XYZ file of C-alpha atoms in Angstrom:
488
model
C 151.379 108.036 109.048
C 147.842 108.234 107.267
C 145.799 111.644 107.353
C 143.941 112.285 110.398
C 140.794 111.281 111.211
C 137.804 114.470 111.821
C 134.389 114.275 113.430
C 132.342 117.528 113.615
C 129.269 117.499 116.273
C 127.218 120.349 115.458
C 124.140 119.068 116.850
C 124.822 120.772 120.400
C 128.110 122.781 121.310
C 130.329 123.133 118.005
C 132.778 120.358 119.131
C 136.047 119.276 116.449
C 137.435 115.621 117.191
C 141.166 114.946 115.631
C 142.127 111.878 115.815
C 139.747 111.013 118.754
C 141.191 114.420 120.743
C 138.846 117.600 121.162
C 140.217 120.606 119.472
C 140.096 123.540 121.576
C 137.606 126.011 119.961
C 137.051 128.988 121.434
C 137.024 132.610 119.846
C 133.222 133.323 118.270
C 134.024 134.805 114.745
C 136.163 131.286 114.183
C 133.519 129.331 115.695
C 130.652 131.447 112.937
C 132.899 130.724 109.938
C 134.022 127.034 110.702
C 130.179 126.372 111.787
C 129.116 128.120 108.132
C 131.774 125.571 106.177
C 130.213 122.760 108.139
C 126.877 123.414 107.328
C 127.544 123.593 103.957
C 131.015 121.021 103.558
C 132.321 120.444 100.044
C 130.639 123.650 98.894
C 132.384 126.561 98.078
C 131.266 129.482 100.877
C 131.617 133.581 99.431
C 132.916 135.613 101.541
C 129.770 137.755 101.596
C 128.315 134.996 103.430
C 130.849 133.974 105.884
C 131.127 137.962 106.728
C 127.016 137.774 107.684
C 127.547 134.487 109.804
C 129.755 136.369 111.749
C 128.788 139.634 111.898
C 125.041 139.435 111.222
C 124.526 142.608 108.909
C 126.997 144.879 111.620
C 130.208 144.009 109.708
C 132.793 146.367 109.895
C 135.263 147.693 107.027
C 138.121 145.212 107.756
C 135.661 142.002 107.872
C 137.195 140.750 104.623
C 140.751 140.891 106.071
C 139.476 139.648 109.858
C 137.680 136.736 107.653
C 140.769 135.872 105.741
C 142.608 135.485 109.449
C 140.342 133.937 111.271
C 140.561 131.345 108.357
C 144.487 131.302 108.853
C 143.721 130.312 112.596
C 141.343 127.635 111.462
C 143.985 125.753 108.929
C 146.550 125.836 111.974
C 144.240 124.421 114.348
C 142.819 121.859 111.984
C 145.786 121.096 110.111
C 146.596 121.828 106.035
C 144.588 120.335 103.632
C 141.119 120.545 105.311
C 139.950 124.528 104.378
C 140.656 124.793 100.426
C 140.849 128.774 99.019
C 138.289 128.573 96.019
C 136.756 131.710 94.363
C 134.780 133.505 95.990
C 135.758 131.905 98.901
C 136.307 128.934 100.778
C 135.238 125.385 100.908
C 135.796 122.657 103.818
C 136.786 119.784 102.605
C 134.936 116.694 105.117
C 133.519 113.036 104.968
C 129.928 112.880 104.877
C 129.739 110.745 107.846
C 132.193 112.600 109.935
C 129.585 115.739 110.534
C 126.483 114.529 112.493
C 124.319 116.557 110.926
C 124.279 115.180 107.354
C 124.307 112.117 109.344
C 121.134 112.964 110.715
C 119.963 114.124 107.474
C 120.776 110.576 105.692
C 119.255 108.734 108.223
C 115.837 110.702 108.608
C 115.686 109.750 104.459
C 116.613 106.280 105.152
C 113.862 106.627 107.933
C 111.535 107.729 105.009
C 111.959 104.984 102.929
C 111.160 102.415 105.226
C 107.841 103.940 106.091
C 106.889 104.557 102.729
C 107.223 100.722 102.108
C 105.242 100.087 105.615
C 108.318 99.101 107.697
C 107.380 101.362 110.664
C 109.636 98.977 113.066
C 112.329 99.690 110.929
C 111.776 103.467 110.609
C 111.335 104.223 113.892
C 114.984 102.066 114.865
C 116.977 104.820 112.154
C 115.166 107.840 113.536
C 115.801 107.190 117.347
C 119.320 106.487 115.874
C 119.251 110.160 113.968
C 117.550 111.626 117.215
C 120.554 110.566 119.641
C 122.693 112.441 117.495
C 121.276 115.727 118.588
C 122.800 116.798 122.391
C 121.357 120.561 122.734
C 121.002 123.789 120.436
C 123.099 124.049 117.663
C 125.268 127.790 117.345
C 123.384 129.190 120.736
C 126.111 132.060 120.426
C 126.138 132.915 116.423
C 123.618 135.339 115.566
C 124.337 134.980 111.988
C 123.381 131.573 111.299
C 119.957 132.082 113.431
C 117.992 131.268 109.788
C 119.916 127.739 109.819
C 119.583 126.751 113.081
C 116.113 127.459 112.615
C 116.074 125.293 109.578
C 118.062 122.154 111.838
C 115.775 123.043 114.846
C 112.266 122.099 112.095
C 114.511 119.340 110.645
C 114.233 117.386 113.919
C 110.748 118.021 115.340
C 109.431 116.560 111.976
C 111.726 113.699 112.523
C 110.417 113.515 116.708
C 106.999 113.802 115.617
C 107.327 111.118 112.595
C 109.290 109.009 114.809
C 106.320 109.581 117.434
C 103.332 109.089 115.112
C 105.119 105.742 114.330
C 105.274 104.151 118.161
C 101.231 105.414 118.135
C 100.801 103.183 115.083
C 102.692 100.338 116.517
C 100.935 100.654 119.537
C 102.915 102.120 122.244
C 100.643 105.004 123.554
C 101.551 104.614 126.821
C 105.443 105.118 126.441
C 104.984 108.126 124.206
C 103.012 109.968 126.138
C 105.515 111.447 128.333
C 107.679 112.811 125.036
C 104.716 114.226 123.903
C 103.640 115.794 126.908
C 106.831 117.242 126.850
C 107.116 118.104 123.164
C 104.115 120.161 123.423
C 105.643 122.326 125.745
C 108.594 122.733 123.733
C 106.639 123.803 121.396
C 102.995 124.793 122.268
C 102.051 125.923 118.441
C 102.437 122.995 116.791
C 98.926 120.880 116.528
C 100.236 117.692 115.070
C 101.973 117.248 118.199
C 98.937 118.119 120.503
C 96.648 115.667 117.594
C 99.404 112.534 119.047
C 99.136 113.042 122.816
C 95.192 113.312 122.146
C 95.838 110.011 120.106
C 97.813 108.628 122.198
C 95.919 109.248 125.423
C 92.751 108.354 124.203
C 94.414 104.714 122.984
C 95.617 104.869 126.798
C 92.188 104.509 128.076
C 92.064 108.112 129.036
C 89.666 109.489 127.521
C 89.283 112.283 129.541
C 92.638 113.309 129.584
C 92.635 113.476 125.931
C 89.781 115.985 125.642
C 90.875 118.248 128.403
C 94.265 118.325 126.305
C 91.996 119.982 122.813
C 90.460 122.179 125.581
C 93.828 123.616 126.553
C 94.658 123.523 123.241
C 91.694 125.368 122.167
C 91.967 128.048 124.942
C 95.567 129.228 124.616
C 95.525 129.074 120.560
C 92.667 132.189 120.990
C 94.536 133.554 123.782
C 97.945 133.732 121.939
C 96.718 134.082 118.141
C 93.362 134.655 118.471
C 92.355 131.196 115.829
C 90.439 128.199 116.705
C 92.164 124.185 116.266
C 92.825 123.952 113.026
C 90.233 120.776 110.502
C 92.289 117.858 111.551
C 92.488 119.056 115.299
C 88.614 119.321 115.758
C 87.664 116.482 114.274
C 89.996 114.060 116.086
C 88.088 115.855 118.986
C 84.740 114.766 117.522
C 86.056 111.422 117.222
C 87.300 110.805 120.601
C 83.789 112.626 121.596
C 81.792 109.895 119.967
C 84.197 107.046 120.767
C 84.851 106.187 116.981
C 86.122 102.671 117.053
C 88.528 103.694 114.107
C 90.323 105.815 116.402
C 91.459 102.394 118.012
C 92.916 100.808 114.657
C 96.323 101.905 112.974
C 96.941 101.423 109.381
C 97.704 98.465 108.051
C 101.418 97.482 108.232
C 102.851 95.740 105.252
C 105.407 93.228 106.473
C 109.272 93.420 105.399
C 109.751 91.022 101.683
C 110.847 87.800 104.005
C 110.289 88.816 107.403
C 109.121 86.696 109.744
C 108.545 87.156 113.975
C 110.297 84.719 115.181
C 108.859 81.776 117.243
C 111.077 79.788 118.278
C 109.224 78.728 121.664
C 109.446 74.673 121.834
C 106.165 72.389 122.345
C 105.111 72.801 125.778
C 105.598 69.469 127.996
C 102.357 68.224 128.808
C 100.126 67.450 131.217
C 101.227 70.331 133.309
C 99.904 70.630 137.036
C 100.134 73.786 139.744
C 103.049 76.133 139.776
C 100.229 78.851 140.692
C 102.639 80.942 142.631
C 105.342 80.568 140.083
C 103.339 81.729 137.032
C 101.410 84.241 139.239
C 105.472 85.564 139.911
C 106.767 85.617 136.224
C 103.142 87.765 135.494
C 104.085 90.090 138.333
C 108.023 90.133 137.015
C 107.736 90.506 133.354
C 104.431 92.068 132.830
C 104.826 95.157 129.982
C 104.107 97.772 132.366
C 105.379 101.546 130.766
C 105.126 103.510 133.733
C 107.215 100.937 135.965
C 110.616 100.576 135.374
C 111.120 96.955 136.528
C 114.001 94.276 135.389
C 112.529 92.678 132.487
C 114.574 89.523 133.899
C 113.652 86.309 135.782
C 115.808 83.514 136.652
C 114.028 80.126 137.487
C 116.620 78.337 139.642
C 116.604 74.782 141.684
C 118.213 71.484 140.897
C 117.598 69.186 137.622
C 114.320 67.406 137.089
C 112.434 69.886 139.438
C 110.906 71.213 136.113
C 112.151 74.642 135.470
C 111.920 74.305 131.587
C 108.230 73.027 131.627
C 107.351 75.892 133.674
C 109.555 78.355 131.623
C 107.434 77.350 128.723
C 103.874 76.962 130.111
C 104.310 80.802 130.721
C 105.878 81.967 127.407
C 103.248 80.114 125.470
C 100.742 81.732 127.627
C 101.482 85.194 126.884
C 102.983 85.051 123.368
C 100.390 88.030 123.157
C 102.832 90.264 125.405
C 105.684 90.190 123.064
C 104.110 90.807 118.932
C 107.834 90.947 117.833
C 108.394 87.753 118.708
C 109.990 85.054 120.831
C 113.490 83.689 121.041
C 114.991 80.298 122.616
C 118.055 78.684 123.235
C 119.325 75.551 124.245
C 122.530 76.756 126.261
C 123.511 73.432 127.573
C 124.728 73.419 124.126
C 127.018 76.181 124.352
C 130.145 75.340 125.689
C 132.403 76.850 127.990
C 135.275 79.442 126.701
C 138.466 78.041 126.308
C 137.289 74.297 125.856
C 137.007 73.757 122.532
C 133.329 74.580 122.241
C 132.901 78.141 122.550
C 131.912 79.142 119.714
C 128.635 77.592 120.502
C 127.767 81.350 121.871
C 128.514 82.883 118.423
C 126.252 80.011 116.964
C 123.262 81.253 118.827
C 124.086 84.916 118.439
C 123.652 84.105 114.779
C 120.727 82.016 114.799
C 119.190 85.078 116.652
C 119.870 87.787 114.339
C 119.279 85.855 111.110
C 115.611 85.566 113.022
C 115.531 89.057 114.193
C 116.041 89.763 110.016
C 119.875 90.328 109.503
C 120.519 88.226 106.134
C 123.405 85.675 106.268
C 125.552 87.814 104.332
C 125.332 90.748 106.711
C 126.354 88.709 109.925
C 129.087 90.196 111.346
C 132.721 88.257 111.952
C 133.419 89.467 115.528
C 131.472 88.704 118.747
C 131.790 92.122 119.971
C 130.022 93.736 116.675
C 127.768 90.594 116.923
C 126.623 91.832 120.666
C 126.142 95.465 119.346
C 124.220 94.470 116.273
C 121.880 92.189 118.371
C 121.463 94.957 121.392
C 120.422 97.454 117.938
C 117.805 95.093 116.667
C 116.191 94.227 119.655
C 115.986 97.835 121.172
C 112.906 99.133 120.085
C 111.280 95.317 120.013
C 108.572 94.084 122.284
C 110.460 90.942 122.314
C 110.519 87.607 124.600
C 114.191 85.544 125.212
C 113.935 82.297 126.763
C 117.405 80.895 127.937
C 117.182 77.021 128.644
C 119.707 75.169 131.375
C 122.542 78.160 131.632
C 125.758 77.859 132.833
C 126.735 80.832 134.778
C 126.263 84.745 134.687
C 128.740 85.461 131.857
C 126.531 83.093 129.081
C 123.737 84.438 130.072
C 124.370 88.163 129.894
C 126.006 87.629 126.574
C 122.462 86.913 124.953
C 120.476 89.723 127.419
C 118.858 91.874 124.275
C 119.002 95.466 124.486
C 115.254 96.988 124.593
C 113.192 97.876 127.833
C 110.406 96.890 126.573
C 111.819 92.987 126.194
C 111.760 90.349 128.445
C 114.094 86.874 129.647
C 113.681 84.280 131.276
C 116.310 81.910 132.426
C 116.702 78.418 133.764
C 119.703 77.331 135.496
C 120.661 74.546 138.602
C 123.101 77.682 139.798
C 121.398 80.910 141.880
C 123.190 83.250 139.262
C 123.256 85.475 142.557
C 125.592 87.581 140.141
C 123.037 88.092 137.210
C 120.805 89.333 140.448
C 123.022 91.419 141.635
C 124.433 93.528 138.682
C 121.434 93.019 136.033
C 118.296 93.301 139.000
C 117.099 90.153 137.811
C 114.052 88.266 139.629
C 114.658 85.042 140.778
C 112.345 82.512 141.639
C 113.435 79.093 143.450
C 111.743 75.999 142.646
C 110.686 73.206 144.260
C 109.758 69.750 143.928
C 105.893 69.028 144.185
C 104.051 68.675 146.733
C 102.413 65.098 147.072
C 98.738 66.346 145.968
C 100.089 67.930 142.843
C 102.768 65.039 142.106
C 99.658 62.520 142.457
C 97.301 64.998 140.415
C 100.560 64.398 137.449
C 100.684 60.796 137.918
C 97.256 60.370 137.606
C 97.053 62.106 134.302
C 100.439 60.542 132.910
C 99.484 56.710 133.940
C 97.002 54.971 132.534
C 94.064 53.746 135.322
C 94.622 50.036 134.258
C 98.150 49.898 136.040
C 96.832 50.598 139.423
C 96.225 52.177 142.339
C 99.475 50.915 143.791
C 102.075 51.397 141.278
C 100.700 54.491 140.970
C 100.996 55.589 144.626
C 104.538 54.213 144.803
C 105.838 55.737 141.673
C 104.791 59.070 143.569
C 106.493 58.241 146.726
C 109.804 57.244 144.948
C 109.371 60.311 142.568
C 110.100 62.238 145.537
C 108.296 65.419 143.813
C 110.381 66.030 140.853
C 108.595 66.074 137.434
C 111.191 64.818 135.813
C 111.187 61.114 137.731
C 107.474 61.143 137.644
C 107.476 61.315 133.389
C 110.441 58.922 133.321
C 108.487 56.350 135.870
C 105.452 56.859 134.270
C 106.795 55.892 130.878
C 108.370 53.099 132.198
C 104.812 51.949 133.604
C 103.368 51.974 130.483
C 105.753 49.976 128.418
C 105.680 47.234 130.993
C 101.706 46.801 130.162
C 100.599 43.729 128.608
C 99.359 44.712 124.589
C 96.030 44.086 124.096
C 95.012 41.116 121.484
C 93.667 41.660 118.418
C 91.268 39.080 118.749
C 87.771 39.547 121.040
């Protein structure tokens, strides 16, 4: 058997995973040393020091004996091998990646880089990632390490309010301002948070929310410390006071070497006529609203020809300005079914999609699972559109579903997908065939006037409504027109 496998959580409750399987870990002078090793794994930890984690400058005569047991209890919990004896003391031997917190660490400096080269998409994606890792206070119960917890505690409210400052550069005020709201009363000192939700109000169109906000800034800074808002603080204020329009502008973003925003939206299919109530619906469905949590789903159902795909993209070229990271599409009557041969069409588009969202060829992964994961990762934080042409069934079409709120699908499909309603809250909208004023209205501008009134009138009686049979008459109406001489 191989050695076993650690994970340390110290982000929140000291938790030790062997193998998968919590350790029980429960007596507090254990809990201060193992917590000190952590904190510092693969250095060598005096004794001195492990003595003040534990007893916090009230150690007793023994504490170099009750030190050297409580390490004894450690290696038999943990197993041999893991807590080395090197003078002065001891060292914890651990995998970077298995302690969250120098996880958290690399990925705020990853985070770093990216915004230094102008990636804020990118930057903000690692940071929420480092951000999840934390689930409450680190070492609530170990008064000894109360100068590193400190130290972890600053480590990610620079990282919030980075990650923060970011979103109010790439223009999502509105969903920030409830973390910040609620960041500033976590901590009321700290006037880079209180210079965001002024930021990020006044961006919202609330202007007078964001000057009432310096106000009670202002007023408990002199009641608690006596000092006015600090430079930066007041003159945002003046700003917002004289409606500077470069309060309304983030910096320029440089764009990732070989990015591109996808847009892979077909040509629409034109002349297009009514479907008022329809488009007026997928407005009302998928609009980007960030204080309504809605579906960001529509299904466009009835039976073939009725023209679900024409309206599909009428409204996704309409409001390409809705979705700035871009707009996906896929043909799915070309993915085939599992288990007949062709289903590997669904791994096909899965690719396509990623090498669009940015992930380079080489990077693709081989499985359909990690495929799903990595797609759901790097549409998460996108304002992103999915358009899913002629589906199947439920099951193809929540394969491709992306992964962010703030995205949006739309699907056509001859089947109700009463399934994709039911578990995913999807909207669904039936269509219909046209009526006879908006069929004729079609004809009218597919037909030249020179076939006639008649043909005309009959192709829209036989046409029954569906767009489809109107185009296909209609070309058939032209090609049976005598060409015009070349001689006058």
């Amino acid at each position: 058997m191989g050695s076993p496998s650690f994970e340390f959580r110290v982000l929140g409750p000291l938790t030790v995973l062997k193998d998968g399987a919590e350790l029980p870990m429960s007596a507090n002078r254990e809990l201060a040393i193992l917590a000190s090793l952590l904190l510092n794994a693969n250095r060598v930890m005096s004794v001195e020091r492990l003595i003040e984690a534990v007893w916090a400058g009230s150690a007793p005569r023994s504490a170099w004996r009750q030190v050297a047991i409580c390490v004894s209890r450690l290696r038999r919990a943990l197993g041999a091998g893991l807590i080395e004896t090197s003078s002065p003391g001891y060292l914890l031997r651990a995998a970077p990646d298995s302690i969250d917190w120098v996880r958290f660490k690399a990925l705020v400096a990853q985070a770093r880089g990216h915004a230094a080269a102008g990636l804020r998409e990118q930057a903000v994606q690692v940071l929420r990632e480092a951000l999840a890792l934390w689930q409450g206070t680190p070492f609530e119960d170990i008064r000894g390490l109360r100068y590193d917890v400190a130290r972890m505690a600053e480590s990610r409210l620079e990282a919030l309010e980075t990650c923060l400052e970011l979103e109010i550069e790439l223009g999502r005020h509105h969903q920030v301002i409830p973390e910040l709201l609620a960041l500033v009363a976590e901590s009321p000192f700290r006037e880079r948070v209180r210079a965001q939700l002024m930021l990020a109000q006044y961006r919202a169109g609330r202007r007078a929310e964001a000057l009432r906000t310096y106000q009670e800034t202002r007023r408990y800074l002199l009641e608690q410390i006596g000092l006015e808002p600090g430079p930066a603080l007041r003159r945002l204020h003046e700003q917002i006071l004289r409606d500077e329009s470069a309060l309304m502008r983030a910096p320029a973003q440089r764009p990732a070497p070989g990015h591109v925003v996808p847009c892979q939206l077909p040509p629409q299919v034109l002349p297009f006529v009514g479907r008022e109530e329809e488009l007026d619906a997928l407005n009302t469905a998928l609009r980007p609203d960030p204080g309504v949590a809605v579906p960001g789903v529509m299904v466009l159902s009835g039976p073939a020809g009725v023209g679900k795909s024409t309206l599909a993209l009428r409204w996704a070229h309409s409001r390409i300005d809705w979705f700035p990271d871009g707009q996906l599409h896929a043909d799915m009557a070309e993915v085939g079914a599992e288990g007949d041969g062709h289903g590997g069409g669904l791994d096909a588009v899965l690719d396509r999609f990623l090498r669009a969202l940015g992930v380079a060829g080489a990077d693709l992964p081989a499985g359909r699972a990690e495929k799903l994961a990595l797609y759901r990762s790097c549409t998460a934080r996108r304002r992103l559109l999915v358009v899913l042409d002629d589906v199947r069934d439920g099951d193809q079409a929540r394969a491709l579903l992306p992964g962010g709120a703030n995205c949006r699908v739309v699907i056509t499909s001859t089947d109700p997908l009463d399934d994709l309603v039911a578990r995913q809250g999807a909207h669904r909208e039936f269509l219909r065939p046209l009526p006879e004023d908006e069929a004729r209205e079609l004809a009218d501008l597919l037909v030249d006037t020179a076939v006639g009134a008649q043909a005309v009138s009959e192709l829209v009686a036989t046409s029954c409504g569906s767009p489809l049979s109107l185009r296909l008459g209609a070309a058939r109406l032209q090609s049976r027109r005598p060409a015009r001489s070349g001689f006058g």
